[in-house]
Amino acid sequence: DFLNALQEIRPAFGASTDDLERCRVNGMTQCGERHEHIYKRAMLLVEQVKVSKGSPLVTCLLEGPSGSGKSALAATIGIDSDFPYVKIISAETMIGLSEGSKCAQIVKVFEDAYKSQLSIIILDDIERLLEYVPIGPRFSNVISQTLMVLLKRLPPKGKNMLVIGTTSEAGFLESVGIRDAFSVSYHVPTLKTEDAKKVLEQLNVFAEEDVDAAAEALNDMPIKKLYMLIEMAAQGEQGGAADNIYSGQEKIRISHFYDCLQDIVRF
Amino acid sequence: DFLNALQEIRPAFGASTDDLERCRVNGMTQCGERHEHIYKRAMLLVEQVKVSKGSPLVTCLLEGPSGSGKSALAATIGIDSDFPYVKIISAETMIGLSEGSKCAQIVKVFEDAYKSQLSIIILDDIERLLEYVPIGPRFSNVISQTLMVLLKRLPPKGKNMLVIGTTSEAGFLESVGIRDAFSVSYHVPTLKTEDAKKVLEQLNVFAEEDVDAAAEALNDMPIKKLYMLIEMAAQGEQGGAADNIYSGQEKIRISHFYDCLQDIVRF
Amino acid sequence: DFLNALQEIRPAFGASTDDLERCRVNGMTQCGERHEHIYKRAMLLVEQVKVSKGSPLVTCLLEGPSGSGKSALAATIGIDSDFPYVKIISAETMIGLSEGSKCAQIVKVFEDAYKSQLSIIILDDIERLLEYVPIGPRFSNVISQTLMVLLKRLPPKGKNMLVIGTTSEAGFLESVGIRDAFSVSYHVPTLKTEDAKKVLEQLNVFAEEDVDAAAEALNDMPIKKLYMLIEMAAQGEQGGAADNIYSGQEKIRISHFYDCLQDIVRF
Amino acid sequence: DFLNALQEIRPAFGASTDDLERCRVNGMTQCGERHEHIYKRAMLLVEQVKVSKGSPLVTCLLEGPSGSGKSALAATIGIDSDFPYVKIISAETMIGLSEGSKCAQIVKVFEDAYKSQLSIIILDDIERLLEYVPIGPRFSNVISQTLMVLLKRLPPKGKNMLVIGTTSEAGFLESVGIRDAFSVSYHVPTLKTEDAKKVLEQLNVFAEEDVDAAAEALNDMPIKKLYMLIEMAAQGEQGGAADNIYSGQEKIRISHFYDCLQDIVRF
Amino acid sequence: DFLNALQEIRPAFGASTDDLERCRVNGMTQCGERHEHIYKRAMLLVEQVKVSKGSPLVTCLLEGPSGSGKSALAATIGIDSDFPYVKIISAETMIGLSEGSKCAQIVKVFEDAYKSQLSIIILDDIERLLEYVPIGPRFSNVISQTLMVLLKRLPPKGKNMLVIGTTSEAGFLESVGIRDAFSVSYHVPTLKTEDAKKVLEQLNVFAEEDVDAAAEALNDMPIKKLYMLIEMAAQGEQGGAADNIYSGQEKIRISHFYDCLQDIVRF
Amino acid sequence: DFLNALQEIRPAFGASTDDLERCRVNGMTQCGERHEHIYKRAMLLVEQVKVSKGSPLVTCLLEGPSGSGKSALAATIGIDSDFPYVKIISAETMIGLSEGSKCAQIVKVFEDAYKSQLSIIILDDIERLLEYVPIGPRFSNVISQTLMVLLKRLPPKGKNMLVIGTTSEAGFLESVGIRDAFSVSYHVPTLKTEDAKKVLEQLNVFAEEDVDAAAEALNDMPIKKLYMLIEMAAQGEQGGAADNIYSGQEKIRISHFYDCLQDIVRF
Ligand SMILES: Nc1ncnc2c1ncn2[C@@H]1O[C@H](COP(=O)(O)OP(=O)(O)OP(=O)(O)O)[C@@H](O)[C@H]1O
Ligand SMILES: Nc1ncnc2c1ncn2[C@@H]1O[C@H](COP(=O)(O)OP(=O)(O)OP(=O)(O)O)[C@@H](O)[C@H]1O
Ligand SMILES: Nc1ncnc2c1ncn2[C@@H]1O[C@H](COP(=O)(O)OP(=O)(O)OP(=O)(O)O)[C@@H](O)[C@H]1O
Ligand SMILES: Nc1ncnc2c1ncn2[C@@H]1O[C@H](COP(=O)(O)OP(=O)(O)OP(=O)(O)O)[C@@H](O)[C@H]1O
Ligand SMILES: Nc1ncnc2c1ncn2[C@@H]1O[C@H](COP(=O)(O)OP(=O)(O)OP(=O)(O)O)[C@@H](O)[C@H]1O
Ligand SMILES: Nc1ncnc2c1ncn2[C@@H]1O[C@H](COP(=O)(O)OP(=O)(O)OP(=O)(O)O)[C@@H](O)[C@H]1O
Ligand SMILES: [Mg+2]
Ligand SMILES: [Mg+2]
Ligand SMILES: [Mg+2]
Ligand SMILES: [Mg+2]
Ligand SMILES: [Mg+2]
Ligand SMILES: [Mg+2]
């Protein structure tokens, strides 16, 4: 049934740029040194994979809080690598499949990648691939074992591969032994006040005198929630203000911004 | 089998107003500022979804004690939105189905909604959708994972969606990670004495001098149980008094009202 | 498989008076004020269901120790209601069926009832329907979820329904959330000395001077065990005395009655 | 599958005396007052079932340590009852069957019995029927639920039934709720010194001066192990002595008897 | 499926001497009084089974640490009994089979044996038959229940049977209740210094002056590991010395012997 | 299904040198006395198996931290043995297979080996074969039982076999009882400073004055991670330096080496 599942999957060569672009629906703005540092180090790994003879497989984990920009970062590395084969493996395309079918899908992507001289595979939101839930905890050991083997199995001679994983449950990955299966690992952080300020300046939706206060309130916010929050606030108290805000005609009222901050889950 | 299940489901476009109306069988009376505030904020989200370019998916959770009016509120927002696609997903229509079939049903509703420019999906009583029981605790991880992916998956370009969830087990949702998957969250409360008084005045079934005492006794009562209790009390001690009460010819005897209060579960 | 199971069940309209009568094999004697009070309040709910427009579904739980008379009481209410549809759902008719088939049977009874203007459904011994065992504890969550949904799902417009549940495991029902799904709840007690005395006087099997002592010894006895015990004692020490006792020719010897009391489980 | 299993079972009317006789392979000797008392009380229940109109179902549990004589006692009551239908339900005839098939077998025996005016069913070694193991603990809840329902379900009008259960795991039966499902319960004990002496005197295998010492050593021994032990000791130290011992030509040497006592498990 | 499995098994009458001989690949040397005592007592049980009328089934457990000689001892008793039916049940011939098939195989051996007037069945390494693992612990309850019933079920009239079990997990057998299902039980020990010395003298591979030191180092060693260790040491430090050692031309160097002792697992 | 699985596997005779060579993709350099000692002792076992008459089966476990060189060592022993049958059993070739199929594959390799006079089987990464995960812990008991039986089952007369296992979870193997099933066991360590220095000198990628500092920083590093780290560092801070480094034209900058050390997981 696993083997059948394996065969039913359509071959899928080549890079899937569309899927990658969807990972950064709000674009990539400069959001601080720490994000930049990770990008640079990861691009060095891309370089290493390109030229390496001795280490045909390099594996790299991006871990950090929910919404901190891991998927967007991984997608960007994939796009900027210019490798012939770049593929993202995500739970979004496997809703409702059995463990076995998910495994088959994952294995298929690796098998395809092995045919390319240079390849990047992004394992996005590994805890979701593993169907992880903290109660129990429960997760798919079938998929977990498959990943652990794939993260160590060398591609055929002459083929080099980079695997990038993302997760917001580094502790869980640690406890099942998947974290140690990666060779290198980077922590993608939430924004500090100064990072948030940089982003707000680029967005230009606050009155100059409010930017500092707003940035202060955004300390420790993940970049993804920052975008959601600004969009809410831009509506204004009565709705309908967004166009004026984004066109620069109006500014977000700071008190309304504070109100919206309350509604955001878990901040 | 999941895929089969998916295909067997009949397509279901358009808003299902009947289902929504059944959620508020006792109508919508004014029951205090806090309920009103939630309604207004939620209608702002409706507005945001209508005009947004940057956040195609907004997700909102209504949580609060059993009977506090969450489903009626969600249904009202759906009805008042005037969106072309408004659909409620409820355990009532999925009794006895397997986890896989339930997932397929849920996914189907989302796939249908993705075809509409603007859509609202109500996930009613999420703990019941998850077949949650506190002993263990047990719940369907298959459905739980499906919801977590759907709550983050973006609709296709150009389509905007609002998802409203309701639950009386916010702690459980928190512990499986579903609560954090919502962007905003509101607490729907039980009634305070003054809220209950407002409702009683509208119903007009007590003698003027008894309203205060009755409202006092109803402090912390959820709106749904208030309706059940009034109906019991309106029967009178010997039965058959309801018509006279509702037509205003008679009033509920306060001592009988107190008796009925004893029989109500968990108050 | 659930749907198949659903179809295989024969339609079953109308009240099943035979099944109800079997629930009170020892008849209904007067056994104290508390039993009577419950009967009266429950008959008021019957009245409410008959006339109600606003609450089409009323649910009522009878809980109390094993043998205290819950099933007999529920059956009596059903019989005395004169409703066109009265049905008892009991584990006795579902021995050896799978969870799915049991669910289908239960759902079927509700669907049938929805076709009747007025209906009463008795969920007898809910812990047995749920296949509950205290070790673990284990129980069928499939059936548990089904009941929780059915206990809240409104009948179609114009149809009114009363659901009466019985259980001797109120704590368990509480812990899975089923107890809170009922709107009202009554505790059916064991007999106090004065209740037992009333019953003994009706049975007339003791010498007048022994009735008080016997009643005293029966304090806290459930009505069902009282009947079993009297039958044992009526045999006499050598057997064969029952006819003489019940015809009033002889009386039960109090010392033999005490002996029999020892053999009774858990008293 | 349960229903299929039910039909495949051959009808089995009438008493199965052979099976009953196998339960007392060492015959029935007098082994003390306490055993006798139980026998007498149980025969009174047989009497009650014969004449009763009000309690068509009487259930009685024999519990006590392994080997104390429960099965032999139950079989003897069955034989001595002279009821037209007496049947023993034992794990020995159901080795390797699935839970479902076991249930079907058990239900079948009850259904057959319901056709007889008077019937006795022996549920032998209930913990073995339930596939009980203390680790976990684990057991078949399917069979457990079936027994609990069968122990309360009344036979059809005019039919009377006695159910006798045996178990050496009364604590376990208590914890799953099966013990309380029996109306009466008796404890079958191990032998005291004086009981053992009585048995030894009947067997006549010790020298007169050794009987007291041997009986003393046998204090708290179950009757079944006593038989095994005597047989071992009768072999003599070099083997081959049994014939002489049993024919009375020789006596068991008390020192060898003590040696054998050591090898016996758990005494 | 169990019944099918039962029929597919080929009939297997007669003693399987080959299998028994494989259990003592290193032969049977004298290794101390305690081993001898067990052998003698067990042969007395063989005698008892041969002549008994009252106890058609005798069951005996050999328990002790891994490698202490239990299987070899059981095989030897089987061979020396001269019974027409002697059969060993071992996990080695059931690798990869399902619980059900294993049960069927085991039952088959018992059914075959019931046809023989006198039979011996060896249940070798019972914990392995039960698929026992200490974590959990986990084991096959299906097989466990089967064994417990088989260990108590009497052979047909006129047939006598001896069952010998072996295990190195007596504690586990105790905890599931299998240990108590045996009538007698013997502990097979590791070697003491003097036992080891006796074995070494028979092997004659040490210089006379080294025997005592070697025996001392072997205190508490199971006989099976002793053989493995001697074979390793006989290779010599550079390999190739074994022939000279076993032909008596050379002796094992005591220092090399000590080195080998280090590599042995868990000593 | 197990038997089917068994038959579907293609026969696979002869040594699989390619698979073995892949286990040492970085070659075998001298990395300290302790590694060498293990190699020598293991080759003695090879010798013993070649000549033994009394112990047809020798089993040896290599355990130690992740990346310490166990698989490379095992492969090297296999290659250097010159045995006609040498085979590695690894999870890499069994991704996505069911427990049953994995078992069948493993059994097949043993059955094939039994046909060869001399054979070596490598059980690589036993915890991965068992699908072990520390949470729970969970693992395949089916495979675990199979291994425990295979590790004790003797090959047919005249055939000798060496089994080498590798694991980085010795504690887990201990707890399930697999560790004790091996006759001998060796600990494969991480590198000490002096071992690391030896390796660095052979690689010649540091300036002479940096070798000591680098070796110091590498204390306790497993050999496999050392290779990965050197490759990263050889890229240089801007990438593209690897060719110059490996050709000896440039040296690794020690500060960049320290930076890379940070990114390595769990050091
Ligand atoms: N410099 C940046 N780095 C990362 N993301 C950025 C950056 N600038 C803007 N973004 C935007 O921020 C969002 C980051 O969300 P993303 O989904 O990558 O977070 P995540 O950490 O993967 O979240 P989750 O934990 O939910 O998977 C994206 O919409 C992206 O377009
Ligand atoms: N202002 C109001 N807000 C909400 N409900 C109202 C209001 N006024 C009247 N109602 C009535 O109160 C009842 C609220 O019940 P509802 O089912 O919405 O509660 P709930 O919180 O969803 O309960 P549950 O926890 O059982 O799902 C409905 O019958 C509705 O008609
Ligand atoms: N006033 C009464 N109320 C209830 N039962 C009565 C009354 N008078 C007599 N009885 C008899 O007492 C018995 C009560 O048993 P019943 O089965 O109803 O108890 P129960 O509480 O449902 O027991 P269980 O917990 O075992 O389900 C019946 O046989 C009934 O005929
Ligand atoms: N008076 C007696 N009562 C019971 N058994 C007796 C008596 N006299 C002799 N026996 C013999 O003692 C043995 C009792 O064994 P029995 O199998 O009944 O015990 P048990 O309690 O059912 O054991 P287990 O717990 O193993 O099921 C039988 O062989 C029976 O023939
Ligand atoms: N007197 C003896 N008793 C038992 N075994 C002996 C004796 N003399 C030599 N041996 C040899 O010792 C070995 C004992 O191994 P055996 O397999 O019987 O041990 P075991 O206790 O069954 O081990 P395990 O716990 O692994 O099943 C056999 O190879 C046997 O030939
Ligand atoms: N002397 C040596 N011993 C072992 N490995 C060496 C040696 N010299 C170089 N190596 C190289 O070091 C690496 C050791 O990795 P190997 O996969 O054997 O480690 P491992 O302990 O099996 O790791 P894991 O725990 O991940 O299975 C191989 O690439 C091998 O080529
Ligand atoms: Mg992400
Ligand atoms: Mg609701
Ligand atoms: Mg009842
Ligand atoms: Mg018995
Ligand atoms: Mg053995
Ligand atoms: Mg390895």
Short mmCIF file of N, CA, C and O in Angstrom, two decimals, chain A residues 180-245:
data_model
loop_
_atom_site.label_atom_id
_atom_site.label_comp_id
_atom_site.label_asym_id
_atom_site.label_seq_id
_atom_site.Cartn_x
_atom_site.Cartn_y
_atom_site.Cartn_z
N ASP A 180 18.72 16.46 16.26
CA ASP A 180 20.12 16.04 16.17
C ASP A 180 20.46 15.46 14.81
O ASP A 180 21.63 15.29 14.47
N ALA A 181 19.43 15.14 14.05
CA ALA A 181 19.69 14.60 12.71
C ALA A 181 20.10 15.70 11.74
O ALA A 181 20.60 15.41 10.65
N PHE A 182 19.89 16.97 12.10
CA PHE A 182 20.36 18.08 11.26
C PHE A 182 21.81 18.41 11.61
O PHE A 182 22.19 18.38 12.79
N SER A 183 22.59 18.77 10.59
CA SER A 183 23.99 19.13 10.90
C SER A 183 24.09 20.52 11.49
O SER A 183 24.86 20.74 12.42
N VAL A 184 23.37 21.51 10.93
CA VAL A 184 23.44 22.85 11.51
C VAL A 184 22.04 23.36 11.82
O VAL A 184 21.05 22.85 11.29
N SER A 185 21.97 24.38 12.67
CA SER A 185 20.68 24.84 13.18
C SER A 185 20.75 26.34 13.49
O SER A 185 21.72 26.82 14.09
N TYR A 186 19.71 27.10 13.07
CA TYR A 186 19.66 28.53 13.38
C TYR A 186 18.35 28.90 14.05
O TYR A 186 17.30 28.37 13.68
N HIS A 187 18.40 29.82 15.01
CA HIS A 187 17.21 30.29 15.71
C HIS A 187 16.68 31.56 15.04
O HIS A 187 17.38 32.59 15.03
N VAL A 188 15.48 31.54 14.49
CA VAL A 188 14.87 32.73 13.87
C VAL A 188 14.02 33.43 14.93
O VAL A 188 13.03 32.87 15.40
N PRO A 189 14.37 34.65 15.31
CA PRO A 189 13.76 35.30 16.48
C PRO A 189 12.53 36.15 16.15
O PRO A 189 12.24 36.43 14.99
N THR A 190 11.82 36.55 17.20
CA THR A 190 10.81 37.60 17.05
C THR A 190 11.54 38.94 16.92
O THR A 190 12.76 39.01 17.04
N LEU A 191 10.77 40.01 16.65
CA LEU A 191 11.38 41.32 16.47
C LEU A 191 11.66 42.00 17.81
O LEU A 191 10.87 41.88 18.74
N LYS A 192 12.77 42.67 17.89
CA LYS A 192 13.01 43.57 19.02
C LYS A 192 12.46 44.95 18.63
O LYS A 192 12.15 45.18 17.45
N THR A 193 12.36 45.85 19.61
CA THR A 193 11.83 47.19 19.32
C THR A 193 12.51 47.82 18.11
O THR A 193 11.84 48.33 17.20
N GLU A 194 13.84 47.75 18.07
CA GLU A 194 14.54 48.42 16.96
C GLU A 194 14.24 47.75 15.61
O GLU A 194 14.13 48.43 14.57
N ASP A 195 14.05 46.42 15.62
CA ASP A 195 13.68 45.73 14.38
C ASP A 195 12.30 46.18 13.93
O ASP A 195 12.08 46.47 12.75
N ALA A 196 11.36 46.21 14.89
CA ALA A 196 9.99 46.60 14.58
C ALA A 196 9.96 48.03 14.02
O ALA A 196 9.25 48.33 13.06
N LYS A 197 10.78 48.87 14.62
CA LYS A 197 10.83 50.27 14.16
C LYS A 197 11.25 50.32 12.69
O LYS A 197 10.65 51.05 11.88
N LYS A 198 12.30 49.56 12.35
CA LYS A 198 12.76 49.52 10.97
C LYS A 198 11.61 49.14 10.02
O LYS A 198 11.40 49.78 8.99
N VAL A 199 10.86 48.13 10.41
CA VAL A 199 9.76 47.68 9.56
C VAL A 199 8.68 48.75 9.44
O VAL A 199 8.21 49.06 8.34
N LEU A 200 8.35 49.38 10.58
CA LEU A 200 7.30 50.42 10.57
C LEU A 200 7.70 51.59 9.68
O LEU A 200 6.87 52.15 8.96
N GLU A 201 8.98 51.95 9.74
CA GLU A 201 9.45 53.05 8.89
C GLU A 201 9.27 52.71 7.42
O GLU A 201 8.85 53.56 6.62
N GLN A 202 9.54 51.46 7.08
CA GLN A 202 9.33 51.07 5.68
C GLN A 202 7.85 51.13 5.29
O GLN A 202 7.50 51.52 4.19
N LEU A 203 6.97 50.75 6.25
CA LEU A 203 5.53 50.73 5.95
C LEU A 203 4.93 52.13 5.91
O LEU A 203 3.97 52.39 5.18
N ASN A 204 5.45 53.01 6.76
CA ASN A 204 5.02 54.41 6.76
C ASN A 204 3.52 54.59 6.98
O ASN A 204 2.82 55.24 6.21
N VAL A 205 2.97 53.99 8.07
CA VAL A 205 1.54 54.12 8.36
C VAL A 205 1.25 54.84 9.66
O VAL A 205 0.10 55.02 10.03
N PHE A 206 2.32 55.22 10.38
CA PHE A 206 2.13 55.95 11.63
C PHE A 206 2.62 57.38 11.47
O PHE A 206 3.53 57.65 10.67
N ALA A 207 2.03 58.26 12.22
CA ALA A 207 2.56 59.61 12.30
C ALA A 207 3.96 59.51 12.90
O ALA A 207 4.22 58.66 13.75
N GLU A 208 4.85 60.39 12.46
CA GLU A 208 6.24 60.31 12.89
C GLU A 208 6.37 60.23 14.40
O GLU A 208 7.17 59.46 14.93
N GLU A 209 5.53 61.05 15.10
CA GLU A 209 5.66 61.08 16.56
C GLU A 209 5.15 59.81 17.22
O GLU A 209 5.43 59.56 18.38
N ASP A 210 4.41 58.96 16.50
CA ASP A 210 3.88 57.73 17.09
C ASP A 210 4.75 56.50 16.84
O ASP A 210 4.59 55.47 17.50
N VAL A 211 5.67 56.59 15.88
CA VAL A 211 6.44 55.40 15.49
C VAL A 211 7.16 54.76 16.66
O VAL A 211 7.11 53.54 16.87
N ASP A 212 7.81 55.57 17.50
CA ASP A 212 8.58 55.01 18.61
C ASP A 212 7.67 54.26 19.59
O ASP A 212 7.98 53.15 20.01
N ALA A 213 6.53 54.89 19.92
CA ALA A 213 5.60 54.25 20.85
C ALA A 213 5.08 52.93 20.27
O ALA A 213 5.03 51.89 20.95
N ALA A 214 4.73 52.97 19.00
CA ALA A 214 4.22 51.76 18.34
C ALA A 214 5.28 50.66 18.33
O ALA A 214 5.01 49.51 18.68
N ALA A 215 6.49 51.02 17.98
CA ALA A 215 7.59 50.04 17.93
C ALA A 215 7.82 49.45 19.32
O ALA A 215 8.03 48.24 19.48
N GLU A 216 7.76 50.30 20.30
CA GLU A 216 7.92 49.85 21.69
C GLU A 216 6.87 48.77 22.01
O GLU A 216 7.17 47.72 22.56
N ALA A 217 5.63 49.05 21.63
CA ALA A 217 4.52 48.13 21.91
C ALA A 217 4.69 46.82 21.14
O ALA A 217 4.12 45.78 21.50
N LEU A 218 5.48 46.88 20.06
CA LEU A 218 5.64 45.69 19.21
C LEU A 218 6.84 44.84 19.61
O LEU A 218 7.13 43.83 18.96
N ASN A 219 7.55 45.26 20.67
CA ASN A 219 8.71 44.48 21.11
C ASN A 219 8.32 43.01 21.30
O ASN A 219 7.30 42.71 21.91
N ASP A 220 9.11 42.10 20.73
CA ASP A 220 8.91 40.66 20.88
C ASP A 220 7.80 40.10 19.99
O ASP A 220 7.34 38.96 20.18
N MET A 221 7.35 40.89 19.04
CA MET A 221 6.29 40.47 18.12
C MET A 221 6.92 39.72 16.94
O MET A 221 7.94 40.14 16.42
N PRO A 222 6.32 38.62 16.51
CA PRO A 222 6.82 38.00 15.28
C PRO A 222 6.38 38.80 14.07
O PRO A 222 5.31 39.42 14.07
N ILE A 223 7.19 38.80 13.04
CA ILE A 223 6.98 39.63 11.85
C ILE A 223 5.61 39.37 11.21
O ILE A 223 4.94 40.30 10.76
N LYS A 224 5.17 38.11 11.24
CA LYS A 224 3.91 37.76 10.59
C LYS A 224 2.71 38.41 11.30
O LYS A 224 1.79 38.92 10.66
N LYS A 225 2.72 38.42 12.62
CA LYS A 225 1.62 39.03 13.38
C LYS A 225 1.65 40.54 13.23
O LYS A 225 0.61 41.20 13.28
N LEU A 226 2.85 41.10 13.10
CA LEU A 226 2.96 42.53 12.90
C LEU A 226 2.16 42.93 11.66
O LEU A 226 1.40 43.90 11.69
N TYR A 227 2.29 42.16 10.58
CA TYR A 227 1.56 42.50 9.35
C TYR A 227 0.04 42.42 9.57
O TYR A 227 -0.71 43.28 9.14
N MET A 228 -0.41 41.35 10.25
CA MET A 228 -1.84 41.20 10.53
C MET A 228 -2.36 42.36 11.37
O MET A 228 -3.42 42.94 11.09
N LEU A 229 -1.60 42.76 12.35
CA LEU A 229 -2.02 43.81 13.28
C LEU A 229 -2.12 45.16 12.57
O LEU A 229 -3.10 45.91 12.75
N ILE A 230 -1.13 45.47 11.75
CA ILE A 230 -1.15 46.76 11.02
C ILE A 230 -2.38 46.81 10.12
O ILE A 230 -3.09 47.82 10.05
N GLU A 231 -2.68 45.69 9.47
CA GLU A 231 -3.85 45.65 8.58
C GLU A 231 -5.16 45.90 9.35
O GLU A 231 -6.02 46.64 8.89
N MET A 232 -5.26 45.30 10.54
CA MET A 232 -6.44 45.54 11.37
C MET A 232 -6.55 47.01 11.75
O MET A 232 -7.61 47.63 11.62
N ALA A 233 -5.44 47.53 12.22
CA ALA A 233 -5.45 48.91 12.70
C ALA A 233 -5.75 49.88 11.57
O ALA A 233 -6.41 50.91 11.76
N ALA A 234 -5.27 49.53 10.37
CA ALA A 234 -5.45 50.43 9.22
C ALA A 234 -6.92 50.59 8.83
O ALA A 234 -7.29 51.54 8.14
N GLN A 235 -7.77 49.66 9.26
CA GLN A 235 -9.21 49.77 9.01
C GLN A 235 -9.82 51.00 9.68
O GLN A 235 -10.81 51.55 9.21
N GLY A 236 -9.24 51.38 10.80
CA GLY A 236 -9.81 52.48 11.57
C GLY A 236 -10.96 52.00 12.44
O GLY A 236 -11.44 50.87 12.30
N GLU A 237 -11.39 52.84 13.35
CA GLU A 237 -12.41 52.43 14.32
C GLU A 237 -13.76 52.13 13.67
O GLU A 237 -14.55 51.34 14.16
N GLN A 238 -14.06 52.81 12.58
CA GLN A 238 -15.35 52.60 11.93
C GLN A 238 -15.24 51.78 10.64
O GLN A 238 -16.24 51.58 9.96
N GLY A 239 -14.03 51.35 10.32
CA GLY A 239 -13.83 50.61 9.07
C GLY A 239 -13.63 51.56 7.91
O GLY A 239 -13.82 52.80 8.03
N GLY A 240 -13.14 51.04 6.77
CA GLY A 240 -13.06 51.83 5.55
C GLY A 240 -11.89 52.79 5.43
O GLY A 240 -11.75 53.51 4.45
N ALA A 241 -11.00 52.82 6.44
CA ALA A 241 -9.90 53.78 6.41
C ALA A 241 -8.67 53.27 5.68
O ALA A 241 -7.72 54.02 5.42
N ALA A 242 -8.63 51.98 5.37
CA ALA A 242 -7.41 51.33 4.88
C ALA A 242 -6.81 52.04 3.67
O ALA A 242 -5.59 52.31 3.64
N ASP A 243 -7.62 52.37 2.67
CA ASP A 243 -7.09 52.99 1.47
C ASP A 243 -6.34 54.28 1.77
O ASP A 243 -5.22 54.48 1.30
N ASN A 244 -6.98 55.10 2.59
CA ASN A 244 -6.32 56.36 2.96
C ASN A 244 -5.01 56.13 3.71
O ASN A 244 -4.05 56.86 3.55
N ILE A 245 -5.00 55.13 4.57
CA ILE A 245 -3.78 54.85 5.34
C ILE A 245 -2.66 54.42 4.39
O ILE A 245 -1.55 54.96 4.43
#
